[in-house]
Amino acid sequence: MSASLPTDLEIAHAATLRPLVDVGSDLGLTEDQLEPWGRDVAKIDLAVLDEPDAGHRAKYVVVTAITPTPLGEGKTTTSVGLAQALGRLDKRAVVALRQPSMGPTFGIKGGAAGGGYSQVVPMERLNLHLTGDFHAVTAAHNLLSAMIDNHLHHGNKLGIDVRNITWRRVLDVNDRALRTVIVGIGAREDGLVRQTGFDITAASEVMVLLTLATSLEDLRLRLGRIVVAYTVEGKSVTADDLQAAGAMSVILRDALKPNLLQTLEGGPAIIHCGPFGNIATGTSSVIADLVGVRGSDYVITEAGFGADMGAERFFNVKCRVSGLVPDAAVLVATVRALKAHSGRWVIKPGKPLPEGLLAESPDDVRSGLPNLRKHIEIIQRFGIAPVVAINAFPTDFDSEHAVIQQLCDELGVRCAVTTHVADGGAGALELARVVTEAAEEPNDFRFLYPLEMPLTEKIETVAREVYGADGIDVSPSAAKALAEYERLGFGTLPVVIAKTHLSISSSPSLKGAPTGWRLPVREVRAAVGAGYVYAICGDMRTMPGLPKSPNAERIDLTEDGSIVGLS
Amino acid sequence: MSASLPTDLEIAHAATLRPLVDVGSDLGLTEDQLEPWGRDVAKIDLAVLDEPDAGHRAKYVVVTAITPTPLGEGKTTTSVGLAQALGRLDKRAVVALRQPSMGPTFGIKGGAAGGGYSQVVPMERLNLHLTGDFHAVTAAHNLLSAMIDNHLHHGNKLGIDVRNITWRRVLDVNDRALRTVIVGIGAREDGLVRQTGFDITAASEVMVLLTLATSLEDLRLRLGRIVVAYTVEGKSVTADDLQAAGAMSVILRDALKPNLLQTLEGGPAIIHCGPFGNIATGTSSVIADLVGVRGSDYVITEAGFGADMGAERFFNVKCRVSGLVPDAAVLVATVRALKAHSGRWVIKPGKPLPEGLLAESPDDVRSGLPNLRKHIEIIQRFGIAPVVAINAFPTDFDSEHAVIQQLCDELGVRCAVTTHVADGGAGALELARVVTEAAEEPNDFRFLYPLEMPLTEKIETVAREVYGADGIDVSPSAAKALAEYERLGFGTLPVVIAKTHLSISSSPSLKGAPTGWRLPVREVRAAVGAGYVYAICGDMRTMPGLPKSPNAERIDLTEDGSIVGLS
């Protein structure tokens, strides 16, 4: 962040890694339960979960954020820094994070493994293939796609309505030209001509299904339930109907095992799955957390985007599946994001910050506080104690931090400044101390809605009680689909709202804590295998493109075979 | 093969594996030079190739075959069986094989890791992701594809002729609907509409380039030379022009390291790369063989299809790159294939053998001998001693084997019957003994043509001197492309002839040793990064389809999480 800090890659390269067996042992894992997968990376044998449980359960802490700028406000670095700090306080802490998507690494953003002195290493492995789990998702997803087109080609015995196939294909690459394609062109033996498209692998239902599966058996069952199309009569067609789910589960067998890496300070980091934050849960895996809580004092896990999106889904979807009850929620706030929420500054990705935004202005911060206050309320709505983490930047002023702390004092909410990017775990000690305090308090965790509530009501409940909308406007086609889903038996699934992450509302330009607006439900889709229905409330891009000068142009090997340009 | 033999998967599961460190140590590899990659699989550190060489070089034996039936005649099982037998004779032997393509595993064929008691294990790992090398090829290939379309989208500064883009996309799945697609459909921000298509990953130029690269540096250079398109002025556009090759080499860094597994009898097996046999070299990697020859007495490697295709390319392309000189060539022959070469029987994949073909008939075998004789001559043309391996089936008769042995006696060629599928290495002891004899003899290895020979002449030389054609008929468009390639400086590349593997001629139905025919060169293409020009002489399918009832429908996990149906 500071000009004087080395690059993330330089810091990662300079690190001395602990033997992974020692790292695993901190998590209560024996050498036998670790399958080395290249140097300094291992898969964790799922048999650990079958071992008799001594009843020990770690404190479970989710890291979320205020509504971020397009640059992100540092949830990953805070998660890593917090885990590092807890380690320094002699707590056994593990951080459970998503695996970064490889495609975007070659687009704008470069690597994503934390940053500065709060990173997960080995950084190149994390940002490239890691252990191939994303590739396995791609392969399983596309085998199902091929089996659909093959079924059509060989006579369509199931009577699939060719105009109502919802299953697309995926690739882990930013490739805008694949968003919409026509396949099957050519001769008779080249299949049926039809329009479809590709999403990025992170947006695959298989990815989020893997994230939510609790065991290999559960994975197999969920895969079988994936709905890929509908018949002309409106009957759903599943992966099991196509006899594809067995082969898919075979392809995903190793991918279900979470990956063990380490933080820069040698603590355990479990990296597993990376579902999209907009249309999916945006969380790391249930399995990772289940492994983590058995063998540590603290599991720090991250939920994508702001608390309105990530934390809400974490609570209502992920915790419902895992059965785990969170003990605290860290809410990451930055001075720059709060200044942006004043409405006075616009931050654009790939551009330098506006100079005026960098000037000392507690007033700008104060004007942005309604966003923080709203996110605090969202977390409290679930019965969980929030802890505000001020992710400090070298360009911040004490007066600006003071404004944030003052609000927290008023609200009786714990708050700490953290400098983990520049200082590693040492910079997050105060945060760690208040997190342990919060986590020791009794909590009153509750879901926002019961599963029996009809889908439309669930969506409306999230819109009103989390986002603060006045209501929802359901398009006629969405209303029809919702009725169909109830009829097909999907009505008891939880919901995921796909909306912009740049506002609590559905309009990216509305900053702060917007009121007096209604959520437009344009379209709904069913991720039956993963286990939720999602409502599209805005333009959701599921296949990114590359910028004019993609990062790939600057990534290369040096003469000695090491990597440059990854961050 | 026999009804009483357990399935390949059952045999593989029953095997007790040696610690891989011990297996590696048989190859002269220290524990440090092995990176474990999941249980019983490791990548070999390329640093081994930089160690001072004591001058030791193993005998280098290529396994090829007569013109096969669509079922294949057992080159892989023979390679494994031979290596196992050499181990029993106290030779340090390593088998170097291609990695099977995952896509077809879910189509007709099931697994491909040898068979019976001559297999490479762990069999499931080999047939699924192994260490992700194929996935890395897919990712590197498709990043380049995305960068091409992205370049067009952002203004096409290089002046690429949109009608002359030769680079397609790849996926490791049998998906006929992707053979020809239209991409870029949608709005302005979704790119340019154009027709292109997908090949299977094994058919990617990146795959064969990885196969032929001799070091990380060489890999980087070859990637940069890949020609993806031409400008309207006829200038070639490369991966380096698009600044894509650095990122591609970063994606492929681990994939360049060969993978160590073991045979059922605990000997080392190096599995690396899997380029298509029809349009590419169909060999395992140069790097695998370079590692193998340093640390063993015998390297047994396989070349795809019959000697007319696989061995010719092995000699003219692969050995030219590696600098290795083969010491013997094993020519696998089967009674069933020779009977088919009589022209009296037709063998179809997925169908039972014709009953009449199974009856005792030395005469049918004798009528097929011209095919064997021709392949013997092809190998001798390169100055290498052939050894005929009769891959025995339980349905064979001694009288039928005797006919083959008689021809070999007449020609003064070594010959042995091998029963390695049923008996493992013990069944290939006689073959191992004659192979060691042949390999001890001085040989007179020579390439078929010098690189300075013009491309058209190179193609004609292979056609006449290897295939026995009367000449070649070059289509006007192929002639034009050949002239262009000479102009662009590709004229000194070796050639690969893409033709059917089911006949020495270009007509799959012509059995035996066809004469009086001419090779039609329909089209030529340049794989400049891999380093050859290939001539398309027939219908070449580069994306397979799935059958009506694909094998994927029968592959599944059992309750205890083990895999069924893979073979």
Tab-separated table of N, CA and C in Angstrom, chain B residues 287-360:
chain	number	residue	atom	x	y	z
B	287	ILE	N	11.367	-34.343	-22.312
B	287	ILE	CA	11.899	-34.180	-20.954
B	287	ILE	C	11.844	-35.504	-20.191
B	288	ALA	N	10.739	-36.230	-20.330
B	288	ALA	CA	10.605	-37.521	-19.633
B	288	ALA	C	11.742	-38.448	-20.050
B	289	ASP	N	12.009	-38.513	-21.346
B	289	ASP	CA	13.057	-39.419	-21.829
B	289	ASP	C	14.442	-38.937	-21.391
B	290	LEU	N	14.651	-37.620	-21.392
B	290	LEU	CA	15.948	-37.090	-20.952
B	290	LEU	C	16.198	-37.415	-19.482
B	291	VAL	N	15.140	-37.337	-18.668
B	291	VAL	CA	15.279	-37.725	-17.260
B	291	VAL	C	15.548	-39.221	-17.174
B	292	GLY	N	14.805	-39.989	-17.975
B	292	GLY	CA	14.914	-41.441	-17.913
B	292	GLY	C	16.287	-41.978	-18.270
B	293	VAL	N	16.877	-41.454	-19.334
B	293	VAL	CA	18.154	-42.034	-19.800
B	293	VAL	C	19.297	-41.782	-18.830
B	294	ARG	N	19.171	-40.791	-17.969
B	294	ARG	CA	20.245	-40.498	-17.013
B	294	ARG	C	20.322	-41.494	-15.885
B	295	GLY	N	19.139	-42.032	-15.524
B	295	GLY	CA	19.107	-42.784	-14.272
B	295	GLY	C	18.730	-44.243	-14.412
B	296	SER	N	18.830	-44.807	-15.602
B	296	SER	CA	18.388	-46.197	-15.747
B	296	SER	C	19.247	-46.911	-16.777
B	297	ASP	N	18.998	-48.223	-16.914
B	297	ASP	CA	19.669	-48.990	-17.962
B	297	ASP	C	18.836	-49.027	-19.238
B	298	TYR	N	17.522	-48.988	-19.068
B	298	TYR	CA	16.622	-49.063	-20.219
B	298	TYR	C	15.489	-48.051	-20.086
B	299	VAL	N	15.293	-47.246	-21.101
B	299	VAL	CA	14.102	-46.408	-21.186
B	299	VAL	C	13.213	-46.998	-22.272
B	300	ILE	N	12.013	-47.371	-21.873
B	300	ILE	CA	11.041	-47.909	-22.824
B	300	ILE	C	10.020	-46.821	-23.063
B	301	THR	N	9.898	-46.355	-24.293
B	301	THR	CA	8.936	-45.298	-24.570
B	301	THR	C	8.066	-45.718	-25.741
B	302	GLU	N	6.914	-45.108	-25.820
B	302	GLU	CA	5.903	-45.555	-26.767
B	302	GLU	C	5.667	-44.480	-27.825
B	303	ALA	N	5.407	-44.895	-29.039
B	303	ALA	CA	5.042	-43.949	-30.095
B	303	ALA	C	3.705	-44.379	-30.685
B	304	GLY	N	2.774	-43.450	-30.780
B	304	GLY	CA	1.384	-43.772	-31.104
B	304	GLY	C	1.144	-44.431	-32.449
B	305	PHE	N	0.073	-45.193	-32.544
B	305	PHE	CA	-0.365	-45.843	-33.791
B	305	PHE	C	0.706	-46.780	-34.357
B	306	GLY	N	0.660	-47.041	-35.670
B	306	GLY	CA	1.632	-47.947	-36.285
B	306	GLY	C	2.975	-47.264	-36.527
B	307	ALA	N	3.967	-48.067	-36.935
B	307	ALA	CA	5.322	-47.531	-37.153
B	307	ALA	C	5.336	-46.491	-38.275
B	308	ASP	N	4.417	-46.621	-39.247
B	308	ASP	CA	4.359	-45.634	-40.340
B	308	ASP	C	4.120	-44.231	-39.788
B	309	MET	N	3.325	-44.128	-38.726
B	309	MET	CA	3.005	-42.813	-38.167
B	309	MET	C	3.850	-42.539	-36.925
B	310	GLY	N	3.605	-43.302	-35.859
B	310	GLY	CA	4.264	-43.012	-34.584
B	310	GLY	C	5.778	-43.082	-34.649
B	311	ALA	N	6.301	-44.194	-35.179
B	311	ALA	CA	7.758	-44.359	-35.165
B	311	ALA	C	8.408	-43.346	-36.111
B	312	GLU	N	7.804	-43.101	-37.259
B	312	GLU	CA	8.370	-42.117	-38.202
B	312	GLU	C	8.513	-40.759	-37.532
B	313	ARG	N	7.473	-40.327	-36.832
B	313	ARG	CA	7.540	-39.018	-36.158
B	313	ARG	C	8.492	-39.063	-34.971
B	314	PHE	N	8.475	-40.210	-34.282
B	314	PHE	CA	9.391	-40.375	-33.162
B	314	PHE	C	10.824	-40.165	-33.644
B	315	PHE	N	11.178	-40.808	-34.761
B	315	PHE	CA	12.538	-40.693	-35.284
B	315	PHE	C	12.803	-39.282	-35.841
B	316	ASN	N	11.929	-38.837	-36.736
B	316	ASN	CA	12.213	-37.603	-37.482
B	316	ASN	C	11.959	-36.321	-36.694
B	317	VAL	N	11.022	-36.363	-35.765
B	317	VAL	CA	10.695	-35.141	-35.024
B	317	VAL	C	11.234	-35.208	-33.588
B	318	LYS	N	10.806	-36.216	-32.835
B	318	LYS	CA	11.156	-36.234	-31.411
B	318	LYS	C	12.654	-36.454	-31.190
B	319	CYS	N	13.238	-37.461	-31.862
B	319	CYS	CA	14.666	-37.732	-31.644
B	319	CYS	C	15.515	-36.562	-32.149
B	320	ARG	N	15.026	-35.870	-33.176
B	320	ARG	CA	15.765	-34.713	-33.676
B	320	ARG	C	15.848	-33.630	-32.599
B	321	VAL	N	14.765	-33.471	-31.842
B	321	VAL	CA	14.742	-32.458	-30.781
B	321	VAL	C	15.548	-32.908	-29.556
B	322	SER	N	15.385	-34.159	-29.177
B	322	SER	CA	16.011	-34.629	-27.930
B	322	SER	C	17.483	-34.937	-28.110
B	323	GLY	N	17.881	-35.260	-29.357
B	323	GLY	CA	19.261	-35.684	-29.575
B	323	GLY	C	19.521	-37.118	-29.150
B	324	LEU	N	18.485	-37.808	-28.697
B	324	LEU	CA	18.656	-39.197	-28.264
B	324	LEU	C	18.590	-40.140	-29.468
B	325	VAL	N	19.411	-41.163	-29.434
B	325	VAL	CA	19.446	-42.141	-30.519
B	325	VAL	C	18.851	-43.447	-30.012
B	326	PRO	N	17.802	-43.931	-30.665
B	326	PRO	CA	17.181	-45.167	-30.200
B	326	PRO	C	18.086	-46.379	-30.457
B	327	ASP	N	18.000	-47.361	-29.564
B	327	ASP	CA	18.831	-48.552	-29.684
B	327	ASP	C	18.068	-49.755	-30.217
B	328	ALA	N	16.758	-49.690	-30.141
B	328	ALA	CA	15.940	-50.783	-30.681
B	328	ALA	C	14.502	-50.289	-30.795
B	329	ALA	N	13.741	-50.959	-31.642
B	329	ALA	CA	12.320	-50.632	-31.788
B	329	ALA	C	11.516	-51.914	-31.682
B	330	VAL	N	10.603	-51.934	-30.718
B	330	VAL	CA	9.716	-53.086	-30.561
B	330	VAL	C	8.481	-52.857	-31.417
B	331	LEU	N	8.157	-53.860	-32.214
B	331	LEU	CA	7.016	-53.759	-33.118
B	331	LEU	C	5.952	-54.732	-32.615
B	332	VAL	N	4.884	-54.182	-32.057
B	332	VAL	CA	3.842	-55.037	-31.481
B	332	VAL	C	2.927	-55.543	-32.585
B	333	ALA	N	2.744	-56.839	-32.615
B	333	ALA	CA	1.837	-57.453	-33.586
B	333	ALA	C	0.869	-58.356	-32.848
B	334	THR	N	-0.349	-58.431	-33.347
B	334	THR	CA	-1.321	-59.363	-32.760
B	334	THR	C	-1.896	-60.233	-33.863
B	335	VAL	N	-2.339	-61.382	-33.447
B	335	VAL	CA	-2.977	-62.294	-34.397
B	335	VAL	C	-4.237	-61.657	-34.972
B	336	ARG	N	-5.006	-61.002	-34.103
B	336	ARG	CA	-6.277	-60.441	-34.594
B	336	ARG	C	-6.041	-59.354	-35.622
B	337	ALA	N	-4.999	-58.506	-35.412
B	337	ALA	CA	-4.745	-57.440	-36.378
B	337	ALA	C	-4.256	-58.025	-37.697
B	338	LEU	N	-3.403	-59.035	-37.628
B	338	LEU	CA	-2.904	-59.636	-38.872
B	338	LEU	C	-4.047	-60.306	-39.629
B	339	LYS	N	-4.938	-60.956	-38.882
B	339	LYS	CA	-6.116	-61.544	-39.542
B	339	LYS	C	-6.948	-60.448	-40.219
B	340	ALA	N	-7.074	-59.316	-39.546
B	340	ALA	CA	-7.827	-58.208	-40.150
B	340	ALA	C	-7.111	-57.720	-41.413
B	341	HIS	N	-5.768	-57.752	-41.409
B	341	HIS	CA	-5.020	-57.307	-42.593
B	341	HIS	C	-5.120	-58.295	-43.751
B	342	SER	N	-5.675	-59.480	-43.476
B	342	SER	CA	-5.955	-60.390	-44.593
B	342	SER	C	-7.069	-59.815	-45.458
B	343	GLY	N	-7.803	-58.867	-44.884
B	343	GLY	CA	-8.929	-58.286	-45.601
B	343	GLY	C	-10.194	-59.112	-45.447
B	344	ARG	N	-10.110	-60.213	-44.679
B	344	ARG	CA	-11.286	-61.102	-44.558
B	344	ARG	C	-12.190	-60.741	-43.390
B	345	TRP	N	-11.678	-59.915	-42.477
B	345	TRP	CA	-12.450	-59.603	-41.263
B	345	TRP	C	-12.446	-58.105	-40.991
B	346	VAL	N	-13.560	-57.636	-40.506
B	346	VAL	CA	-13.636	-56.222	-40.151
B	346	VAL	C	-13.900	-56.108	-38.647
B	347	ILE	N	-13.041	-55.356	-37.963
B	347	ILE	CA	-13.187	-55.176	-36.509
B	347	ILE	C	-13.720	-53.787	-36.236
B	348	LYS	N	-14.792	-53.709	-35.462
B	348	LYS	CA	-15.396	-52.412	-35.148
B	348	LYS	C	-15.341	-52.136	-33.658
B	349	PRO	N	-15.018	-50.905	-33.291
B	349	PRO	CA	-14.954	-50.589	-31.856
B	349	PRO	C	-16.341	-50.694	-31.231
B	350	GLY	N	-16.375	-51.179	-30.001
B	350	GLY	CA	-17.640	-51.284	-29.286
B	350	GLY	C	-18.469	-52.499	-29.685
B	351	LYS	N	-18.000	-53.261	-30.715
B	351	LYS	CA	-18.706	-54.482	-31.127
B	351	LYS	C	-17.851	-55.697	-30.768
B	352	PRO	N	-18.480	-56.860	-30.544
B	352	PRO	CA	-17.657	-58.055	-30.310
B	352	PRO	C	-16.889	-58.425	-31.589
B	353	LEU	N	-15.754	-59.119	-31.422
B	353	LEU	CA	-14.990	-59.562	-32.591
B	353	LEU	C	-15.845	-60.534	-33.411
B	354	PRO	N	-15.694	-60.534	-34.742
B	354	PRO	CA	-16.418	-61.529	-35.558
B	354	PRO	C	-16.021	-62.933	-35.101
B	355	GLU	N	-16.996	-63.827	-34.990
B	355	GLU	CA	-16.675	-65.140	-34.422
B	355	GLU	C	-15.665	-65.893	-35.281
B	356	GLY	N	-15.791	-65.767	-36.588
B	356	GLY	CA	-14.886	-66.474	-37.494
B	356	GLY	C	-13.441	-66.066	-37.306
B	357	LEU	N	-13.237	-64.836	-36.891
B	357	LEU	CA	-11.877	-64.343	-36.685
B	357	LEU	C	-11.206	-65.062	-35.529
B	358	LEU	N	-12.015	-65.585	-34.619
B	358	LEU	CA	-11.444	-66.239	-33.433
B	358	LEU	C	-11.079	-67.713	-33.701
B	359	ALA	N	-11.549	-68.250	-34.820
B	359	ALA	CA	-11.229	-69.648	-35.152
B	359	ALA	C	-9.758	-69.772	-35.541
B	360	GLU	N	-9.181	-70.963	-35.334
B	360	GLU	CA	-7.764	-71.170	-35.664
B	360	GLU	C	-7.566	-71.019	-37.165
